[in-house]
Each structure stands twice: as structure tokens, then as C-alpha cells.
Amino acid sequence: MPCVFPCRTLRMVPKGWTSIIQTILQVEEVLSEFWLGVEELKEVMRRMKQEMDRGLRVATHDEASIKMLPTYVRSTPDGSEVGDFLSLDLGGTNFRVMLVKVGADEERGWRVETRHHTYSIPEDAMTGTAGMLFDFIAECISDFLTIQDLKHKKLPLGFTFSFPVRHEDIDKGILLNWTKGFTASGAEGNNVVDLLRDAIKRRGDFEMDVVAMVNDTVATMVSCHYEDHRCEVGMIVGTGCNVCYMEEMGRVELVEGEGEGGRMCVNTEWGAFGDSGELEDFRLEYDRKVDEASLNPGQQLYEKLISGKYLGEQVRLVLLKLANEKLLFGGEVSEQLQTRGSFDTCFVSQIEGDSGDRKQIYSILWKLGLRPSALDCDIVRLACEGVSTRAARLCGAGLAAIIDCMREHRGQGELEISVGVDGSVYKLHPCFKDKFHKTVRDLAPRCDITFIQSEEGSGRGAALISAVASKMAS
């Protein structure tokens, strides 16, 4: 990790500052483990490309950590789709229902309007049975339709379901495994759309035509394609982290009978990269502790280095290490800081976004039962920067691998591409976005990359995909 004082020696420092700078240098030595150089990032790229290729091939798919799942999304909106569509978005502790109205517009030729409501999923629904979870979802849909006075209409529905799914068609997907804290029994190995249809039928107070199920990355890509037709990559960096992209059909061996021509959107499920040992030499003691304490030890290891669900806990463990070495808080820590999960990822964003007067940092640390000095605040900020910078650069290396693969698979010397991105870490962290962008562009110099920040991408994209599917079925 680059030193804060790269050109100073302790002999040049005014009296009284020597011990402070010695502490900072010791802190930076601890944090240096988080710094990844260009060659290390290129090695991450190389390994990711290898696993992507294994995931696409029938012979090696089962053993590959990156599953490269076909989505059966081959067409994107062209502007001729009009009507009212409903979308659901399930990918974390909040569940969203959205009405999307697609109509003609004299100036742009197309207009998309949205209305939505967000529902908090109770823990017993997340960790109980599949029936409990999908009954809750049906209850939320019923409430939303009542509010919008739409119970009398049977609308096409697109379902954004942000978990690993093996698609057998655009409206049929088998849940491979839960992630993000969900453990509802009876869902894994079953068709998610059937679980939803059954819950709607059990409720019996409305009808719905479930025509498409997609991952949130796919929905984001399609939503951003509406803004920029060069968008062929969708990415989420939030509670979880994942990417989809348009792959050449000839390379998607898992889909039979589709021919060699055209492209299909592939959901990489790259969060599992490293589950077969590919990242062991990059994982630190903090990463191993985070993984061991998680609900899915040994799984989603790449995601655990990057996503918002884990960044705050990584920082907390770093702070405990620094305090244990008498470099922070005088070696004393509060009961709150010793409690797993107490250092929220939003604290990382707020601390790095502090204006410089340390007020925000003081406030957060006081809430955690700590009485920090000014130096303590500065060290906490350095710890946050170390963790978030590594996340941004690792994420950038992964995306650079995917975009460079797209260029190679298309046989192009140069590739012009747009990437639609959504997620709380990407949107809310003050520094992540810029560091991530720079890493991708540095590692994929033969690609001209435009980033599009998605707004309401998951919900709007699912509705637009259902609009395309409805049009093609009619």
C-alpha cells in the first residue's frame, strides 16, 4: 500500500511528531496486505478467464467455480413494446414490487414510467420454509395491487430473482443455492417461478402472468440498454456482487439446439470465484474469519472480498488487530466493537466521506462506545480506505477479465462497450466508483468502456424483459 509519507524520514520531523509518524508507519505496514499491485491483479484476471471458460464448457461446467449460467435472454427491447407490466425484485432483505408503464413518446419514441413500493422481509420468512417466503411475496403483491387499484387486471410479470439459478427457459429456473442470508427450506432444487405461481394460486385474490425470471444483473443490463444500445454488460455491487454479459452463442455449450449464431446473456455468478481455491493466496486472516462466521462458509469467496455485506466486518476485524497491537484506541476496545456485525458497511462510506474535520468519524466511533483521539480517527479512516480500495481493485480486475474476454471472443482488436451498474456500494461509497473505473480501464486498455449508473434497474429491467417476452409470445 502506498505510504502516506513517501518522501520523509523521521529525522526531518519536528519534535513531538516522531511517535505519531512511527505509529502511522506501523499501521500502514499492517494495512499493506490489502494493497494489490498490477501484476497481482492481472493474475486475478487470468484465473477468472480460466474459470469462465470452464464454466461455459459442458465437460468442465460442474467443477467450475464460476457457473456461467445461460439466462435465455437473447432479445432486448427495441421500442415497440407498450403496455403495463409488473415486476418483482427479490435479492436482499427488502422486496420491491413495481408497476412499469411503457408507452409512446413523441420526442423519444418511447417512455417508461414507474411506481413502486418496498417491503421488508421478516427473518422468519427468509429462514423458514419456501412456502412461508413465497406466501409473504404474494401478500406484498396483493397489497401493492390494492394500492394501485389493479387487482382486476392480469398483468405480465417479470421477476428479478438475484440468486444462483439454472435456467431451462426464460420463465423456468431452478434455484441452485441460497446466498445473502436466505436459507428458506424447500426452495433449492425447485423451479422458482412455480413456487411463485403456487403462492399466488393459494392466495386466490388476484391473477398474474409470470412470463420472465431474471437475475438483477440481467435486469440492470436491459434497463441500461434502453438508455444506450451499446450496453451489453450488467453489474451489481451492493449487498452482493455479480455480473452478466452477452456471450457468443457458439460458446454457450450448456444450451442445446440454439445454433451458432447470435448471442445470449450469461449470468456469471462470479461471487463463487475462489470457492475451488483460486484465491487462497489473496485471502487474508480477516477474510478467513469473515468466511468462517458467515452462513455459508467456503462459498461466495470472491463476493466476500468485495460486497457491502462484508466490508464493514472486514474493517472491524482490522481495527481489532490494530488495537491489539497498541496502534489504535490505546489498545482498549469497547464491547460494541468486539461484537460481530457492529461496524456497518455504511460506516465505511461515511468515514471515507468525512469532510476532514473528523466530526463524522468521531460520531460513529462514539456510538460504538469508543473515545477516539484525532490520530485514532485518522487511523480508522486509513483502515477503511485499505479495505475498500482492495475491494474496488479486485472488482475492477474481474470486470476487466470479462470485457477482455468479450473482445477476444468477438475477434475484435478493439471493443467499444457500455456497462450498466447498480448497487449501494457503487452508488454510495465516495471513492469506490472512481477506483473501480480506473482499474478496469488500466487492465483492459484495448476496450473503450462507458459506465452507466442504473436507476431502478432491477425492477424496470425485469418489466422490460417481460414486455419483450410477451411480444415474442403473441
Short mmCIF file of C-alpha atoms in Angstrom, two decimals:
data_model
loop_
_atom_site.label_atom_id
_atom_site.label_comp_id
_atom_site.label_asym_id
_atom_site.label_seq_id
_atom_site.Cartn_x
_atom_site.Cartn_y
_atom_site.Cartn_z
CA MET A 1 0.00 0.00 0.00
CA PRO A 2 1.44 3.43 -0.91
CA CYS A 3 2.90 5.16 2.14
CA VAL A 4 1.30 8.37 3.42
CA PHE A 5 4.79 9.81 3.98
CA PRO A 6 6.70 8.53 0.93
CA CYS A 7 9.46 11.17 0.96
CA ARG A 8 10.01 11.87 4.66
CA THR A 9 12.40 10.46 7.18
CA LEU A 10 11.82 10.57 10.90
CA ARG A 11 14.90 12.80 11.38
CA MET A 12 13.17 15.58 9.39
CA VAL A 13 10.03 15.52 11.57
CA PRO A 14 9.55 18.23 14.24
CA LYS A 15 9.99 17.11 17.85
CA GLY A 16 6.87 15.50 19.28
CA TRP A 17 5.69 14.15 15.95
CA THR A 18 8.13 11.26 15.78
CA SER A 19 5.98 8.81 17.74
CA ILE A 20 2.86 9.75 15.73
CA ILE A 21 4.57 9.08 12.42
CA GLN A 22 6.08 5.87 13.75
CA THR A 23 2.54 4.73 14.64
CA ILE A 24 1.23 5.68 11.20
CA LEU A 25 4.05 3.76 9.53
CA GLN A 26 3.32 0.68 11.66
CA VAL A 27 -0.37 0.97 10.77
CA GLU A 28 0.48 1.17 7.10
CA GLU A 29 2.63 -1.94 7.41
CA VAL A 30 -0.40 -3.82 8.76
CA LEU A 31 -2.63 -2.42 6.02
CA SER A 32 -0.10 -3.10 3.26
CA GLU A 33 -1.53 -6.62 2.96
CA PHE A 34 -4.60 -5.10 1.34
CA TRP A 35 -2.66 -3.47 -1.48
CA LEU A 36 -2.66 -5.42 -4.76
CA GLY A 37 -0.20 -4.44 -7.46
CA VAL A 38 -0.88 -4.53 -11.20
CA GLU A 39 0.77 -7.92 -11.69
CA GLU A 40 -1.33 -9.44 -8.91
CA LEU A 41 -4.50 -8.00 -10.45
CA LYS A 42 -3.50 -9.40 -13.84
CA GLU A 43 -3.12 -12.81 -12.20
CA VAL A 44 -6.67 -12.49 -10.80
CA MET A 45 -7.81 -11.69 -14.36
CA ARG A 46 -6.01 -14.73 -15.77
CA ARG A 47 -7.53 -17.08 -13.23
CA MET A 48 -11.00 -15.62 -13.72
CA LYS A 49 -10.80 -16.04 -17.51
CA GLN A 50 -9.80 -19.65 -16.98
CA GLU A 51 -12.78 -20.33 -14.69
CA MET A 52 -15.16 -18.52 -17.05
CA ASP A 53 -14.04 -20.79 -19.88
CA ARG A 54 -14.52 -23.86 -17.67
CA GLY A 55 -17.99 -22.68 -16.69
CA LEU A 56 -19.07 -22.29 -20.32
CA ARG A 57 -17.97 -25.79 -21.33
CA VAL A 58 -20.17 -28.84 -20.75
CA ALA A 59 -17.18 -31.03 -19.88
CA THR A 60 -15.91 -28.78 -17.08
CA HIS A 61 -19.03 -26.85 -16.00
CA ASP A 62 -19.80 -28.93 -12.91
CA GLU A 63 -16.31 -28.41 -11.46
CA ALA A 64 -16.03 -24.71 -12.37
CA SER A 65 -16.44 -22.19 -9.55
CA ILE A 66 -17.89 -19.58 -11.97
CA LYS A 67 -21.02 -21.26 -13.32
CA MET A 68 -21.68 -19.01 -16.36
CA LEU A 69 -25.41 -19.74 -16.33
CA PRO A 70 -27.42 -19.19 -19.55
CA THR A 71 -30.37 -16.83 -18.99
CA TYR A 72 -32.29 -17.47 -22.24
CA VAL A 73 -32.41 -13.70 -22.71
CA ARG A 74 -31.48 -13.21 -26.36
CA SER A 75 -33.56 -10.17 -27.33
CA THR A 76 -33.52 -6.68 -25.87
CA PRO A 77 -36.26 -4.01 -26.08
CA ASP A 78 -36.43 -2.22 -29.42
CA GLY A 79 -39.01 0.43 -28.55
CA SER A 80 -42.08 -1.30 -29.92
CA GLU A 81 -43.16 -2.73 -26.55
CA VAL A 82 -46.04 -0.84 -24.90
CA GLY A 83 -48.42 -1.53 -22.02
CA ASP A 84 -48.49 -2.02 -18.25
CA PHE A 85 -46.14 -4.56 -16.69
CA LEU A 86 -45.46 -5.66 -13.12
CA SER A 87 -42.04 -6.53 -11.77
CA LEU A 88 -40.80 -8.07 -8.54
CA ASP A 89 -37.30 -7.64 -7.17
CA LEU A 90 -36.01 -10.12 -4.58
CA GLY A 91 -32.31 -10.01 -3.84
CA GLY A 92 -31.82 -8.95 -0.24
CA THR A 93 -33.68 -8.16 2.94
CA ASN A 94 -36.01 -5.80 1.09
CA PHE A 95 -38.52 -6.92 -1.53
CA ARG A 96 -39.85 -4.47 -4.13
CA VAL A 97 -42.97 -4.52 -6.26
CA MET A 98 -43.03 -2.15 -9.25
CA LEU A 99 -45.57 -1.13 -11.86
CA VAL A 100 -43.89 -0.16 -15.13
CA LYS A 101 -45.92 1.71 -17.75
CA VAL A 102 -44.32 1.61 -21.21
CA GLY A 103 -45.79 3.95 -23.79
CA ALA A 104 -45.07 6.01 -26.88
CA ASP A 105 -43.41 9.41 -26.65
CA GLU A 106 -43.41 11.99 -29.47
CA GLU A 107 -39.85 13.17 -28.79
CA ARG A 108 -38.04 9.98 -27.77
CA GLY A 109 -40.34 7.41 -29.33
CA TRP A 110 -40.58 5.54 -26.03
CA ARG A 111 -41.46 6.43 -22.45
CA VAL A 112 -41.11 4.37 -19.27
CA GLU A 113 -42.85 5.41 -16.05
CA THR A 114 -42.62 3.53 -12.76
CA ARG A 115 -44.39 3.27 -9.42
CA HIS A 116 -43.08 1.02 -6.69
CA HIS A 117 -43.31 0.02 -3.05
CA THR A 118 -40.66 -1.66 -0.90
CA TYR A 119 -41.43 -4.28 1.75
CA SER A 120 -39.06 -5.51 4.47
CA ILE A 121 -38.80 -9.30 4.56
CA PRO A 122 -39.15 -10.72 8.09
CA GLU A 123 -36.35 -13.03 9.17
CA ASP A 124 -38.71 -15.98 9.69
CA ALA A 125 -39.70 -15.75 6.02
CA MET A 126 -36.03 -15.68 4.95
CA THR A 127 -35.05 -18.64 7.12
CA GLY A 128 -38.29 -20.63 7.37
CA THR A 129 -39.81 -22.59 4.50
CA ALA A 130 -40.20 -21.78 0.82
CA GLY A 131 -43.96 -21.67 1.35
CA MET A 132 -43.60 -19.01 4.05
CA LEU A 133 -41.31 -16.88 1.88
CA PHE A 134 -43.43 -17.02 -1.26
CA ASP A 135 -46.68 -16.57 0.67
CA PHE A 136 -45.17 -13.35 2.03
CA ILE A 137 -44.24 -12.30 -1.52
CA ALA A 138 -47.80 -12.98 -2.72
CA GLU A 139 -49.13 -10.95 0.21
CA CYS A 140 -46.93 -7.99 -0.82
CA ILE A 141 -48.10 -8.24 -4.45
CA SER A 142 -51.72 -8.25 -3.28
CA ASP A 143 -51.14 -5.17 -1.13
CA PHE A 144 -49.47 -3.31 -3.99
CA LEU A 145 -52.22 -4.18 -6.47
CA THR A 146 -54.81 -2.94 -3.98
CA ILE A 147 -52.96 0.36 -3.57
CA GLN A 148 -52.69 0.78 -7.36
CA ASP A 149 -56.30 -0.40 -7.96
CA LEU A 150 -55.08 -3.13 -10.32
CA LYS A 151 -56.46 -6.35 -8.83
CA HIS A 152 -58.92 -6.64 -11.69
CA LYS A 153 -56.11 -6.79 -14.31
CA LYS A 154 -53.98 -9.80 -15.22
CA LEU A 155 -50.61 -8.19 -15.98
CA PRO A 156 -47.45 -9.73 -17.45
CA LEU A 157 -44.92 -10.08 -14.63
CA GLY A 158 -41.13 -10.10 -14.68
CA PHE A 159 -39.39 -11.49 -11.60
CA THR A 160 -35.90 -10.27 -10.69
CA PHE A 161 -34.53 -13.09 -8.54
CA SER A 162 -30.94 -12.40 -7.54
CA PHE A 163 -29.71 -15.83 -6.51
CA PRO A 164 -27.87 -18.59 -8.40
CA VAL A 165 -30.39 -20.18 -10.79
CA ARG A 166 -30.03 -22.71 -13.59
CA HIS A 167 -32.41 -21.52 -16.30
CA GLU A 168 -34.21 -24.03 -18.50
CA ASP A 169 -36.21 -21.30 -20.20
CA ILE A 170 -36.90 -17.62 -19.63
CA ASP A 171 -39.76 -18.49 -17.25
CA LYS A 172 -38.23 -21.60 -15.69
CA GLY A 173 -35.25 -21.52 -13.35
CA ILE A 174 -34.02 -23.99 -10.74
CA LEU A 175 -32.58 -22.45 -7.57
CA LEU A 176 -29.09 -23.89 -7.10
CA ASN A 177 -28.41 -22.47 -3.64
CA TRP A 178 -29.40 -19.57 -1.43
CA THR A 179 -27.00 -16.70 -0.67
CA LYS A 180 -27.19 -13.35 1.21
CA GLY A 181 -28.55 -14.86 4.42
CA PHE A 182 -31.54 -16.69 2.90
CA THR A 183 -31.98 -20.32 3.97
CA ALA A 184 -35.70 -21.00 3.29
CA SER A 185 -36.07 -24.78 3.08
CA GLY A 186 -37.77 -26.49 0.15
CA ALA A 187 -36.66 -23.96 -2.46
CA GLU A 188 -33.25 -25.24 -3.55
CA GLY A 189 -33.59 -27.63 -6.48
CA ASN A 190 -37.06 -26.34 -7.40
CA ASN A 191 -38.41 -24.04 -10.10
CA VAL A 192 -38.69 -20.59 -8.54
CA VAL A 193 -41.44 -19.47 -10.93
CA ASP A 194 -43.58 -22.46 -9.91
CA LEU A 195 -43.09 -21.55 -6.23
CA LEU A 196 -44.34 -18.03 -7.00
CA ARG A 197 -47.27 -19.25 -9.13
CA ASP A 198 -48.31 -21.69 -6.40
CA ALA A 199 -48.26 -18.94 -3.75
CA ILE A 200 -50.38 -16.66 -5.97
CA LYS A 201 -52.83 -19.52 -6.53
CA ARG A 202 -53.02 -20.29 -2.79
CA ARG A 203 -53.85 -16.67 -2.07
CA GLY A 204 -56.51 -16.58 -4.78
CA ASP A 205 -57.37 -12.86 -4.74
CA PHE A 206 -55.53 -11.86 -7.94
CA GLU A 207 -54.13 -13.38 -11.15
CA MET A 208 -50.74 -12.76 -12.68
CA ASP A 209 -48.99 -13.94 -15.85
CA VAL A 210 -45.38 -14.71 -14.83
CA VAL A 211 -43.58 -14.53 -18.17
CA ALA A 212 -39.93 -13.99 -17.25
CA MET A 213 -37.48 -14.52 -14.41
CA VAL A 214 -34.10 -12.81 -14.50
CA ASN A 215 -31.13 -12.05 -12.31
CA ASP A 216 -30.70 -8.45 -11.10
CA THR A 217 -27.59 -8.06 -13.26
CA VAL A 218 -29.61 -9.02 -16.36
CA ALA A 219 -32.39 -6.61 -15.42
CA THR A 220 -29.82 -3.85 -14.93
CA MET A 221 -28.23 -4.54 -18.31
CA VAL A 222 -31.57 -4.47 -20.14
CA SER A 223 -32.71 -1.33 -18.32
CA CYS A 224 -29.49 0.46 -19.26
CA HIS A 225 -29.73 -0.87 -22.84
CA TYR A 226 -32.84 1.28 -23.05
CA GLU A 227 -30.56 4.31 -22.47
CA ASP A 228 -27.58 3.10 -24.51
CA HIS A 229 -27.83 0.29 -27.06
CA ARG A 230 -24.12 -0.48 -26.61
CA CYS A 231 -24.85 -1.75 -23.08
CA GLU A 232 -24.10 -5.48 -23.08
CA VAL A 233 -22.88 -5.90 -19.50
CA GLY A 234 -24.88 -5.64 -16.29
CA MET A 235 -23.27 -5.42 -12.86
CA ILE A 236 -24.35 -5.20 -9.22
CA VAL A 237 -22.02 -4.04 -6.44
CA GLY A 238 -24.15 -3.82 -3.32
CA THR A 239 -25.09 -6.34 -0.65
CA GLY A 240 -23.87 -8.91 -3.16
CA CYS A 241 -21.71 -8.66 -6.26
CA ASN A 242 -22.32 -10.24 -9.67
CA VAL A 243 -22.04 -9.63 -13.43
CA CYS A 244 -23.81 -10.73 -16.60
CA TYR A 245 -22.84 -10.11 -20.22
CA MET A 246 -23.79 -11.01 -23.80
CA GLU A 247 -21.78 -14.06 -24.88
CA GLU A 248 -21.42 -15.57 -28.35
CA MET A 249 -23.92 -18.44 -28.70
CA GLY A 250 -21.25 -20.76 -30.07
CA ARG A 251 -19.52 -20.64 -26.68
CA VAL A 252 -22.61 -21.27 -24.54
CA GLU A 253 -22.36 -25.06 -24.63
CA LEU A 254 -24.98 -25.59 -21.90
CA VAL A 255 -27.77 -24.53 -24.27
CA GLU A 256 -28.61 -27.19 -26.83
CA GLY A 257 -30.25 -26.70 -30.20
CA GLU A 258 -29.80 -22.92 -30.35
CA GLY A 259 -27.32 -22.88 -33.21
CA GLU A 260 -24.10 -20.95 -33.55
CA GLY A 261 -25.43 -17.51 -34.42
CA GLY A 262 -26.34 -14.60 -32.20
CA ARG A 263 -25.69 -14.00 -28.52
CA MET A 264 -27.21 -14.94 -25.19
CA CYS A 265 -26.93 -13.17 -21.87
CA VAL A 266 -24.87 -15.24 -19.42
CA ASN A 267 -25.20 -14.79 -15.65
CA THR A 268 -21.66 -15.43 -14.46
CA GLU A 269 -22.42 -15.87 -10.74
CA TRP A 270 -18.82 -14.78 -10.26
CA GLY A 271 -19.28 -14.37 -6.50
CA ALA A 272 -18.29 -18.04 -6.16
CA PHE A 273 -14.91 -17.42 -7.84
CA GLY A 274 -12.34 -18.76 -5.39
CA ASP A 275 -14.56 -21.48 -3.94
CA SER A 276 -12.24 -24.07 -5.54
CA GLY A 277 -9.09 -22.47 -4.15
CA GLU A 278 -8.32 -19.93 -6.89
CA LEU A 279 -7.97 -17.03 -4.43
CA GLU A 280 -6.22 -18.70 -1.49
CA ASP A 281 -3.01 -16.70 -1.92
CA PHE A 282 -5.00 -13.44 -1.96
CA ARG A 283 -7.19 -14.06 1.10
CA LEU A 284 -6.08 -12.58 4.43
CA GLU A 285 -6.71 -13.60 8.05
CA TYR A 286 -9.64 -11.17 8.19
CA ASP A 287 -11.24 -12.76 5.12
CA ARG A 288 -10.98 -16.20 6.65
CA LYS A 289 -12.64 -15.04 9.88
CA VAL A 290 -15.45 -13.34 7.94
CA ASP A 291 -16.00 -16.51 5.94
CA GLU A 292 -15.91 -18.83 8.96
CA ALA A 293 -18.57 -16.75 10.75
CA SER A 294 -20.84 -16.47 7.70
CA LEU A 295 -23.97 -18.51 6.97
CA ASN A 296 -22.21 -20.18 4.01
CA PRO A 297 -18.58 -20.93 4.94
CA GLY A 298 -16.37 -21.76 1.98
CA GLN A 299 -18.81 -20.30 -0.54
CA GLN A 300 -19.03 -16.97 -2.42
CA LEU A 301 -15.41 -16.18 -1.53
CA TYR A 302 -14.85 -13.54 -4.23
CA GLU A 303 -18.07 -11.80 -3.24
CA LYS A 304 -16.91 -11.80 0.39
CA LEU A 305 -13.86 -9.74 -0.62
CA ILE A 306 -15.96 -7.08 -2.37
CA SER A 307 -19.61 -6.77 -1.43
CA GLY A 308 -21.32 -4.49 1.06
CA LYS A 309 -22.47 -7.39 3.20
CA TYR A 310 -18.89 -7.98 4.33
CA LEU A 311 -16.82 -4.77 4.02
CA GLY A 312 -17.83 -3.38 7.41
CA GLU A 313 -16.97 -6.63 9.18
CA GLN A 314 -13.58 -6.71 7.47
CA VAL A 315 -12.86 -3.20 8.77
CA ARG A 316 -13.99 -4.16 12.29
CA LEU A 317 -11.53 -7.07 12.36
CA VAL A 318 -8.73 -4.80 11.12
CA LEU A 319 -9.49 -2.29 13.88
CA LEU A 320 -9.34 -5.06 16.49
CA LYS A 321 -5.96 -6.18 15.09
CA LEU A 322 -4.59 -2.62 15.26
CA ALA A 323 -5.89 -2.14 18.81
CA ASN A 324 -4.40 -5.47 19.86
CA GLU A 325 -1.02 -4.23 18.61
CA LYS A 326 -1.46 -1.00 20.65
CA LEU A 327 -1.67 1.11 17.49
CA LEU A 328 -5.29 2.21 17.98
CA PHE A 329 -7.51 3.37 20.86
CA GLY A 330 -4.62 2.94 23.28
CA GLY A 331 -5.08 -0.79 23.00
CA GLU A 332 -8.57 -0.64 24.54
CA VAL A 333 -11.73 -1.52 22.62
CA SER A 334 -15.42 -1.29 23.53
CA GLU A 335 -17.81 -4.20 23.91
CA GLN A 336 -19.69 -2.92 20.84
CA LEU A 337 -16.60 -3.06 18.63
CA GLN A 338 -15.95 -6.60 19.79
CA THR A 339 -19.44 -7.61 18.65
CA ARG A 340 -19.61 -9.24 15.21
CA GLY A 341 -21.54 -7.12 12.70
CA SER A 342 -21.43 -3.94 14.80
CA PHE A 343 -19.39 -1.99 12.23
CA ASP A 344 -21.86 -1.45 9.40
CA THR A 345 -20.63 -1.05 5.83
CA CYS A 346 -22.38 2.33 5.68
CA PHE A 347 -19.86 3.46 8.33
CA VAL A 348 -17.06 2.78 5.83
CA SER A 349 -18.68 5.11 3.29
CA GLN A 350 -19.39 7.79 5.90
CA ILE A 351 -15.87 7.68 7.33
CA GLU A 352 -14.20 7.95 3.92
CA GLY A 353 -16.61 10.73 3.03
CA ASP A 354 -15.72 12.76 6.13
CA SER A 355 -15.00 16.37 5.19
CA GLY A 356 -11.71 16.45 7.07
CA ASP A 357 -12.87 17.82 10.40
CA ARG A 358 -13.31 14.25 11.68
CA LYS A 359 -16.80 15.03 13.06
CA GLN A 360 -18.41 12.16 11.18
CA ILE A 361 -15.70 9.74 12.30
CA TYR A 362 -15.94 10.89 15.93
CA SER A 363 -19.71 10.44 15.85
CA ILE A 364 -19.55 6.87 14.53
CA LEU A 365 -16.84 5.78 16.96
CA TRP A 366 -18.66 7.35 19.93
CA LYS A 367 -21.77 5.36 19.01
CA LEU A 368 -19.60 2.27 19.17
CA GLY A 369 -18.59 3.12 22.74
CA LEU A 370 -15.13 4.45 21.83
CA ARG A 371 -13.47 7.72 22.85
CA PRO A 372 -11.01 8.29 19.99
CA SER A 373 -8.19 10.75 19.62
CA ALA A 374 -7.67 12.68 16.40
CA LEU A 375 -4.96 10.18 15.46
CA ASP A 376 -7.34 7.28 16.16
CA CYS A 377 -9.83 8.84 13.72
CA ASP A 378 -7.17 9.15 11.05
CA ILE A 379 -6.10 5.53 11.53
CA VAL A 380 -9.69 4.30 11.30
CA ARG A 381 -10.01 6.18 8.03
CA LEU A 382 -6.83 4.55 6.72
CA ALA A 383 -8.23 1.13 7.63
CA CYS A 384 -11.47 1.84 5.76
CA GLU A 385 -9.52 3.05 2.73
CA GLY A 386 -7.36 -0.06 2.72
CA VAL A 387 -10.33 -2.42 2.75
CA SER A 388 -12.48 -0.52 0.24
CA THR A 389 -9.60 0.12 -2.18
CA ARG A 390 -8.80 -3.60 -2.32
CA ALA A 391 -12.48 -4.32 -2.98
CA ALA A 392 -12.64 -1.78 -5.81
CA ARG A 393 -9.47 -3.06 -7.46
CA LEU A 394 -10.42 -6.75 -7.16
CA CYS A 395 -13.84 -5.95 -8.59
CA GLY A 396 -12.19 -4.00 -11.40
CA ALA A 397 -9.87 -6.88 -12.23
CA GLY A 398 -12.87 -9.19 -12.54
CA LEU A 399 -14.78 -6.89 -14.86
CA ALA A 400 -11.66 -6.26 -16.96
CA ALA A 401 -11.38 -10.04 -17.41
CA ILE A 402 -14.98 -10.29 -18.63
CA ILE A 403 -14.79 -7.36 -21.03
CA ASP A 404 -11.46 -8.53 -22.45
CA CYS A 405 -12.99 -11.99 -22.96
CA MET A 406 -15.86 -10.39 -24.88
CA ARG A 407 -13.35 -8.64 -27.12
CA GLU A 408 -11.40 -11.84 -27.71
CA HIS A 409 -14.49 -13.98 -28.33
CA ARG A 410 -15.73 -11.49 -30.92
CA GLY A 411 -12.36 -11.45 -32.65
CA GLN A 412 -12.01 -7.68 -32.31
CA GLY A 413 -8.81 -5.75 -31.85
CA GLU A 414 -10.71 -3.00 -30.06
CA LEU A 415 -14.08 -3.19 -28.30
CA GLU A 416 -16.46 -0.32 -27.56
CA ILE A 417 -18.82 -1.35 -24.77
CA SER A 418 -21.13 0.12 -22.11
CA VAL A 419 -21.65 -1.35 -18.65
CA GLY A 420 -24.80 -0.81 -16.60
CA VAL A 421 -24.05 -0.75 -12.86
CA ASP A 422 -26.31 -0.74 -9.81
CA GLY A 423 -25.84 -1.38 -6.10
CA SER A 424 -25.33 0.52 -2.86
CA VAL A 425 -21.53 0.21 -2.70
CA TYR A 426 -21.12 1.52 -6.24
CA LYS A 427 -23.60 4.34 -5.73
CA LEU A 428 -22.98 5.43 -2.15
CA HIS A 429 -19.31 4.88 -1.34
CA PRO A 430 -17.48 8.16 -2.09
CA CYS A 431 -14.35 6.61 -3.63
CA PHE A 432 -15.21 3.10 -4.82
CA LYS A 433 -16.58 4.09 -8.21
CA ASP A 434 -13.53 6.10 -9.36
CA LYS A 435 -11.00 3.48 -8.18
CA PHE A 436 -13.04 0.71 -9.78
CA HIS A 437 -13.36 2.54 -13.12
CA LYS A 438 -9.62 3.30 -13.24
CA THR A 439 -8.71 -0.32 -12.52
CA VAL A 440 -10.95 -1.68 -15.27
CA ARG A 441 -9.61 0.77 -17.86
CA ASP A 442 -5.98 0.20 -16.84
CA LEU A 443 -6.34 -3.59 -17.11
CA ALA A 444 -8.37 -3.62 -20.34
CA PRO A 445 -6.59 -0.96 -22.43
CA ARG A 446 -7.97 -2.26 -25.76
CA CYS A 447 -11.56 -1.65 -24.65
CA ASP A 448 -13.37 1.69 -24.73
CA ILE A 449 -15.67 1.39 -21.70
CA THR A 450 -18.59 3.61 -20.74
CA PHE A 451 -20.22 3.15 -17.32
CA ILE A 452 -23.94 3.84 -16.86
CA GLN A 453 -25.31 4.15 -13.34
CA SER A 454 -28.63 2.37 -13.32
CA GLU A 455 -31.72 3.92 -11.77
CA GLU A 456 -34.42 1.44 -10.70
CA GLY A 457 -32.63 -1.01 -12.99
CA SER A 458 -33.65 -4.29 -11.37
CA GLY A 459 -37.36 -3.59 -11.42
CA ARG A 460 -37.56 -1.68 -14.68
CA GLY A 461 -35.35 -4.17 -16.50
CA ALA A 462 -37.44 -7.16 -15.40
CA ALA A 463 -40.58 -5.43 -16.65
CA LEU A 464 -38.94 -4.61 -19.99
CA ILE A 465 -37.83 -8.23 -20.39
CA SER A 466 -41.38 -9.39 -19.66
CA ALA A 467 -42.56 -6.90 -22.30
CA VAL A 468 -40.20 -8.43 -24.87
CA ALA A 469 -41.22 -11.98 -23.86
CA SER A 470 -44.93 -11.10 -24.11
CA LYS A 471 -44.43 -9.57 -27.55
CA MET A 472 -42.50 -12.58 -28.81
CA ALA A 473 -45.16 -14.99 -27.46
CA SER A 474 -48.04 -13.13 -29.11
#
